[in-house]
Short mmCIF file of C-alpha atoms and ligand atoms in Angstrom, two decimals:
data_model
loop_
_atom_site.label_atom_id
_atom_site.label_comp_id
_atom_site.label_asym_id
_atom_site.label_seq_id
_atom_site.Cartn_x
_atom_site.Cartn_y
_atom_site.Cartn_z
CA MET A 1 14.83 -9.90 -21.97
CA LEU A 2 11.19 -8.21 -22.58
CA ASP A 3 9.49 -8.68 -25.89
CA ILE A 4 7.04 -6.12 -27.11
CA LEU A 5 4.73 -6.64 -29.98
CA LYS A 6 1.78 -4.74 -31.05
CA THR A 7 -0.29 -7.10 -33.51
CA ARG A 8 -1.94 -9.86 -33.14
CA ALA A 9 -0.40 -11.46 -35.65
CA GLU A 10 3.05 -11.19 -34.12
CA LEU A 11 1.26 -12.24 -30.96
CA THR A 12 0.37 -15.83 -32.35
CA ARG A 13 3.58 -16.12 -34.34
CA PHE A 14 5.72 -15.49 -31.16
CA LEU A 15 3.56 -17.75 -29.28
CA ASN A 16 3.38 -20.93 -31.44
CA GLU A 17 7.14 -20.38 -32.07
CA ARG A 18 7.45 -20.93 -28.34
CA ARG A 19 4.62 -22.95 -26.71
CA SER A 20 6.31 -26.30 -27.75
CA GLY A 21 8.91 -25.92 -25.88
CA ILE A 22 7.36 -24.68 -22.68
CA SER A 23 4.65 -26.55 -20.15
CA SER A 24 2.69 -23.35 -18.93
CA ILE A 25 1.91 -19.98 -20.09
CA GLY A 26 0.42 -16.96 -17.66
CA LEU A 27 -1.28 -13.76 -18.50
CA VAL A 28 -1.40 -10.71 -16.52
CA PRO A 29 -4.11 -8.73 -18.54
CA THR A 30 -3.75 -4.78 -17.78
CA MET A 31 -4.80 -1.35 -19.06
CA GLY A 32 -1.33 -0.12 -17.94
CA ALA A 33 -0.33 2.46 -15.34
CA LEU A 34 1.22 -0.49 -13.54
CA HIS A 35 1.92 -0.09 -9.94
CA GLU A 36 2.80 -2.76 -7.05
CA GLY A 37 -0.54 -4.48 -7.40
CA HIS A 38 0.04 -5.07 -11.22
CA LEU A 39 3.68 -6.35 -10.78
CA SER A 40 2.68 -8.70 -7.96
CA LEU A 41 0.48 -10.65 -10.41
CA VAL A 42 3.24 -10.56 -12.91
CA THR A 43 5.71 -11.80 -9.99
CA ARG A 44 3.07 -14.82 -9.00
CA SER A 45 2.88 -15.66 -13.24
CA ALA A 46 6.61 -15.78 -13.92
CA GLU A 47 7.09 -18.14 -10.16
CA GLU A 48 4.00 -20.85 -11.60
CA ASN A 49 4.58 -20.33 -15.24
CA ASP A 50 7.69 -21.19 -17.78
CA LEU A 51 6.57 -17.91 -19.89
CA THR A 52 4.71 -14.59 -18.50
CA VAL A 53 2.56 -12.33 -20.76
CA CYS A 54 1.68 -9.13 -20.30
CA SER A 55 -0.80 -6.85 -21.83
CA ILE A 56 -1.33 -2.86 -21.92
CA PHE A 57 -4.79 -1.70 -23.71
CA VAL A 58 -6.81 0.77 -22.22
CA ASN A 59 -10.02 -0.68 -23.46
CA PRO A 60 -12.14 1.90 -24.75
CA THR A 61 -15.24 -0.47 -24.66
CA GLN A 62 -15.59 -0.62 -21.01
CA PHE A 63 -15.37 2.70 -19.93
CA ASN A 64 -18.91 4.51 -19.85
CA ASP A 65 -17.23 7.56 -18.78
CA PRO A 66 -15.53 9.10 -21.48
CA SER A 67 -13.86 11.66 -19.52
CA ASP A 68 -12.61 8.85 -17.44
CA LEU A 69 -11.24 6.81 -20.78
CA ALA A 70 -9.55 10.24 -21.81
CA ARG A 71 -7.73 11.03 -18.45
CA TYR A 72 -6.79 7.80 -17.94
CA PRO A 73 -3.00 7.53 -17.24
CA ARG A 74 -0.47 6.35 -19.89
CA PRO A 75 3.22 6.61 -18.80
CA VAL A 76 4.18 3.33 -21.22
CA GLU A 77 8.14 4.29 -20.94
CA SER A 78 7.58 3.99 -17.00
CA ASP A 79 5.71 0.52 -17.43
CA ILE A 80 8.02 -0.76 -19.38
CA ARG A 81 10.50 0.01 -17.55
CA LYS A 82 8.98 -1.61 -14.85
CA LEU A 83 8.08 -4.95 -16.80
CA THR A 84 11.48 -5.63 -17.39
CA LYS A 85 12.75 -5.79 -14.16
CA THR A 86 9.98 -8.06 -12.68
CA GLY A 87 10.30 -11.03 -14.85
CA CYS A 88 7.65 -10.28 -17.32
CA ASP A 89 8.91 -12.01 -21.08
CA LEU A 90 6.54 -10.36 -23.30
CA LEU A 91 4.75 -7.26 -23.38
CA PHE A 92 1.46 -6.92 -25.56
CA MET A 93 0.71 -3.43 -26.39
CA PRO A 94 -1.85 -3.34 -29.59
CA ASP A 95 -3.72 -0.37 -30.93
CA ALA A 96 -7.66 0.17 -30.58
CA GLU A 97 -7.92 -0.91 -34.59
CA GLU A 98 -5.70 -3.95 -33.47
CA ILE A 99 -8.07 -5.11 -30.74
CA TYR A 100 -11.35 -3.94 -32.48
CA PRO A 101 -11.31 -4.21 -36.22
CA GLU A 102 -14.58 -4.28 -36.64
CA GLU A 103 -17.52 -2.83 -34.44
CA GLU A 104 -18.48 -5.33 -31.15
CA SER A 105 -21.81 -6.46 -30.68
CA TRP A 106 -22.19 -9.41 -29.16
CA HIS A 107 -23.36 -9.46 -25.28
CA MET A 108 -23.17 -11.85 -22.60
CA GLU A 109 -25.78 -12.47 -20.14
CA LEU A 110 -24.15 -11.95 -16.48
CA GLY A 111 -27.27 -12.27 -14.80
CA GLU A 112 -27.21 -10.11 -11.09
CA LEU A 113 -23.85 -9.96 -11.69
CA GLU A 114 -24.26 -6.90 -14.12
CA ARG A 115 -27.15 -5.33 -11.91
CA VAL A 116 -25.17 -4.50 -8.21
CA MET A 117 -22.70 -2.79 -7.40
CA GLU A 118 -20.07 -2.10 -10.00
CA GLY A 119 -22.41 -3.65 -12.98
CA LYS A 120 -25.39 -1.26 -11.48
CA PHE A 121 -23.11 2.25 -11.27
CA ARG A 122 -21.21 1.30 -14.34
CA PRO A 123 -23.53 0.38 -17.08
CA GLY A 124 -21.96 -1.57 -19.98
CA HIS A 125 -18.66 -1.80 -17.86
CA TYR A 126 -18.40 -5.57 -17.81
CA GLN A 127 -19.71 -6.41 -21.66
CA GLY A 128 -16.46 -4.12 -22.16
CA VAL A 129 -14.23 -6.12 -20.10
CA THR A 130 -15.66 -9.54 -21.32
CA GLN A 131 -15.20 -8.47 -24.89
CA VAL A 132 -11.62 -7.88 -24.43
CA VAL A 133 -11.02 -10.61 -21.96
CA LYS A 134 -11.96 -12.90 -24.26
CA LYS A 135 -10.20 -11.97 -27.07
CA LEU A 136 -6.89 -12.16 -25.06
CA PHE A 137 -7.66 -15.40 -24.20
CA ASP A 138 -8.58 -16.08 -27.07
CA LEU A 139 -5.27 -14.85 -28.48
CA VAL A 140 -2.60 -15.85 -25.51
CA ALA A 141 -4.55 -19.77 -24.65
CA PRO A 142 -2.76 -18.90 -21.61
CA ASP A 143 -2.65 -21.97 -18.74
CA ARG A 144 -3.48 -19.36 -15.70
CA ALA A 145 -4.70 -15.52 -15.97
CA TYR A 146 -3.73 -13.45 -13.09
CA PHE A 147 -6.45 -10.53 -11.64
CA GLY A 148 -6.73 -8.66 -8.77
CA GLN A 149 -9.44 -8.83 -5.85
CA LYS A 150 -9.47 -5.07 -5.87
CA ASP A 151 -11.61 -5.99 -8.99
CA TYR A 152 -12.92 -8.52 -7.16
CA GLN A 153 -16.86 -8.41 -9.08
CA GLN A 154 -14.81 -8.37 -12.39
CA PHE A 155 -12.81 -11.27 -10.85
CA LEU A 156 -16.54 -12.98 -10.44
CA VAL A 157 -17.66 -11.80 -14.26
CA ILE A 158 -14.44 -13.16 -15.78
CA GLY A 159 -14.94 -16.54 -14.09
CA GLU A 160 -18.43 -16.53 -15.36
CA LEU A 161 -16.99 -15.72 -18.66
CA VAL A 162 -15.05 -18.79 -18.23
CA ARG A 163 -17.79 -20.88 -17.60
CA GLN A 164 -19.81 -20.27 -20.30
CA PHE A 165 -17.37 -20.45 -23.09
CA SER A 166 -15.44 -23.57 -21.15
CA ILE A 167 -12.05 -21.91 -21.65
CA PRO A 168 -9.41 -24.19 -20.43
CA LEU A 169 -7.40 -22.26 -18.26
CA GLU A 170 -6.91 -21.42 -14.44
CA LEU A 171 -7.91 -18.03 -13.26
CA VAL A 172 -5.80 -16.67 -10.02
CA CYS A 173 -7.15 -13.98 -7.74
CA CYS A 174 -4.24 -12.04 -6.20
CA PRO A 175 -4.39 -10.33 -2.99
CA THR A 176 -4.80 -6.13 -3.32
CA GLN A 177 -1.77 -4.53 -2.50
CA ARG A 178 -2.13 -1.23 0.00
CA GLU A 179 -0.32 1.74 0.61
CA ALA A 180 1.42 1.98 4.47
CA ASP A 181 -1.73 3.74 5.57
CA GLY A 182 -4.11 0.87 3.66
CA LEU A 183 -5.41 2.57 0.62
CA ALA A 184 -5.41 0.18 -1.84
CA MET A 185 -2.96 0.34 -4.76
CA SER A 186 -4.89 1.88 -7.99
CA SER A 187 -3.86 3.06 -11.10
CA ARG A 188 -6.92 6.06 -10.34
CA ASN A 189 -4.88 7.08 -6.94
CA ILE A 190 -2.65 9.56 -8.75
CA HIS A 191 -5.72 11.74 -9.86
CA LEU A 192 -5.83 12.86 -6.04
CA SER A 193 -5.05 15.72 -4.79
CA PRO A 194 -2.98 15.88 -1.51
CA GLU A 195 -6.23 16.42 0.42
CA GLU A 196 -8.09 13.83 -1.08
CA ARG A 197 -5.50 11.24 -0.71
CA LYS A 198 -5.59 11.98 2.78
CA GLU A 199 -9.25 11.28 3.01
CA ALA A 200 -9.10 7.99 0.62
CA VAL A 201 -7.89 5.86 3.46
CA LEU A 202 -11.38 5.91 4.85
CA LEU A 203 -12.31 3.24 2.43
CA SER A 204 -10.10 0.76 3.78
CA LYS A 205 -10.20 2.01 7.67
CA ALA A 206 -14.77 1.27 6.72
CA LEU A 207 -14.04 -2.19 5.55
CA PHE A 208 -11.72 -2.68 8.68
CA LEU A 209 -13.97 -1.39 10.98
CA ILE A 210 -16.48 -3.74 9.38
CA ARG A 211 -14.63 -6.91 9.58
CA SER A 212 -13.35 -5.88 13.44
CA LEU A 213 -17.64 -5.45 14.10
CA ALA A 214 -18.68 -9.13 12.78
CA ASN A 215 -18.24 -10.54 16.29
CA GLU A 216 -20.59 -8.09 17.96
CA MET A 217 -23.05 -6.99 15.88
CA SER A 218 -25.56 -7.75 12.36
CA PRO A 219 -24.08 -6.78 8.85
CA ALA A 220 -26.63 -3.93 8.42
CA GLU A 221 -25.43 -2.36 11.71
CA ALA A 222 -21.80 -3.21 10.94
CA ARG A 223 -22.57 -1.57 7.44
CA ASP A 224 -24.12 1.66 8.91
CA LYS A 225 -21.05 1.96 11.35
CA GLY A 226 -18.65 1.73 7.88
CA LEU A 227 -20.94 4.46 6.24
CA GLU A 228 -20.79 6.65 9.21
CA LEU A 229 -17.33 6.82 8.71
CA LEU A 230 -17.27 7.49 5.15
CA GLY A 231 -19.45 10.17 5.69
CA SER A 232 -17.51 11.62 8.55
CA SER A 233 -15.29 13.14 5.44
CA PRO A 234 -16.93 15.95 3.40
CA LEU A 235 -15.33 15.16 -0.05
CA ILE A 236 -16.64 11.10 0.21
CA GLN A 237 -19.35 10.83 -1.75
CA VAL A 238 -20.89 6.92 -1.49
CA GLU A 239 -21.93 5.17 -4.50
CA TYR A 240 -21.99 1.78 -2.46
CA LEU A 241 -20.97 -0.12 0.73
CA GLU A 242 -22.22 -3.70 0.50
CA ILE A 243 -21.76 -6.59 2.54
CA ALA A 244 -22.49 -9.75 -0.07
CA HIS A 245 -22.06 -13.56 -0.37
CA ALA A 246 -18.33 -13.60 -1.80
CA ASP A 247 -19.58 -16.12 -4.49
CA THR A 248 -22.95 -14.55 -5.40
CA LEU A 249 -22.08 -11.11 -4.32
CA ARG A 250 -26.46 -11.05 -2.92
CA PRO A 251 -26.42 -9.35 0.35
CA VAL A 252 -26.36 -11.02 3.76
CA THR A 253 -28.51 -10.01 6.72
CA ASP A 254 -26.65 -12.65 8.77
CA TRP A 255 -23.04 -13.78 8.97
CA ASN A 256 -24.22 -17.22 9.57
CA GLU A 257 -25.78 -16.92 5.95
CA ALA A 258 -22.68 -17.93 3.98
CA SER A 259 -19.22 -19.58 4.49
CA ARG A 260 -17.50 -16.66 2.41
CA VAL A 261 -18.30 -12.91 3.04
CA ILE A 262 -17.06 -9.99 1.38
CA ALA A 263 -17.77 -6.36 2.10
CA LEU A 264 -17.28 -3.95 -1.26
CA VAL A 265 -17.15 -0.25 -1.37
CA ALA A 266 -17.11 2.51 -4.46
CA VAL A 267 -16.53 6.00 -3.43
CA ARG A 268 -16.15 9.46 -5.27
CA ILE A 269 -13.75 11.65 -3.73
CA GLY A 270 -13.68 14.71 -6.29
CA GLN A 271 -13.53 13.83 -9.58
CA THR A 272 -11.74 10.04 -8.80
CA ARG A 273 -13.94 7.21 -8.07
CA LEU A 274 -12.60 4.39 -5.91
CA ILE A 275 -13.14 0.86 -5.08
CA ASP A 276 -11.95 -1.56 -2.38
CA ASN A 277 -13.18 -4.49 -0.79
CA LEU A 278 -12.24 -7.06 2.26
CA PHE A 279 -13.15 -10.91 2.87
CA ILE A 280 -14.89 -10.27 6.31
CA LYS A 281 -15.19 -14.35 6.41
CA HIS A 282 -12.95 -16.71 4.05
O1 PAF B 1 -8.46 -4.66 -14.67
C1 PAF B 1 -8.07 -4.36 -15.80
O2 PAF B 1 -7.34 -3.42 -15.82
C2 PAF B 1 -9.23 -4.07 -17.06
O3 PAF B 1 -10.66 -4.42 -16.59
C3 PAF B 1 -8.65 -5.68 -17.82
C4 PAF B 1 -9.07 -7.02 -16.71
C5 PAF B 1 -7.42 -5.62 -18.16
C6 PAF B 1 -9.60 -5.92 -18.92
O4 PAF B 1 -9.17 -4.33 -20.10
#
């Protein structure tokens, strides 16, 4: 049975009553509009923990574009149905006043992670993410927290949050779920027109192309081929396509420079911003 709670006090009471009888709690933080990607995190958490908590909260402090926040999808009833079927035990669905009773002013030093790629194109975004995730970690005190690889830079940022505050939990990065043609699942995909949807497949195609070229050419040359492919669509505006050390996100100039290398991309297609990434070496 799925319990649904809206206040911090209810959540704390619920978890205090349960905590002594169980050995682990898994947390899946989300902003709702759940798709197979989110549900794979819930399933994994349900397999690995005695109790799985999912949160749905469209966090206003992580949106640097008010129109993006306004049009973020909120299909609550269908999210609840999906969670009920997926083994989630508790849904925490607070209002903004519950999470932010007063203005937030604290700031985390995230270094380079906040100055490149998503950090650069979405100023302030990761401060909002760390604010809300820290609150959820404090409230739920999970043993494990689950995030999708699609937001890979976010996963590194949350790793930094956990490290700096010495939060005793395990972070789990789960593989990106893709549509049959390769498009990474995202709550934002529903905004794509049929024509835009067709072209959106070029993101994953560019990443897989880079991976297939890694034995033949340098990272810079492979990146150019990826950019060429993205440039073949008049609907796509590239924000970045980078090949980087998977642990630091510093650019690589030689494939052997790092043991783990990842390619990351962000584009705009019409009004919609999409991101994706792929490990080239893992
Ligand atoms: O990845 C998301 O959906 C959000 O950034 C998160 C982690 C739930 C924080 O609001």
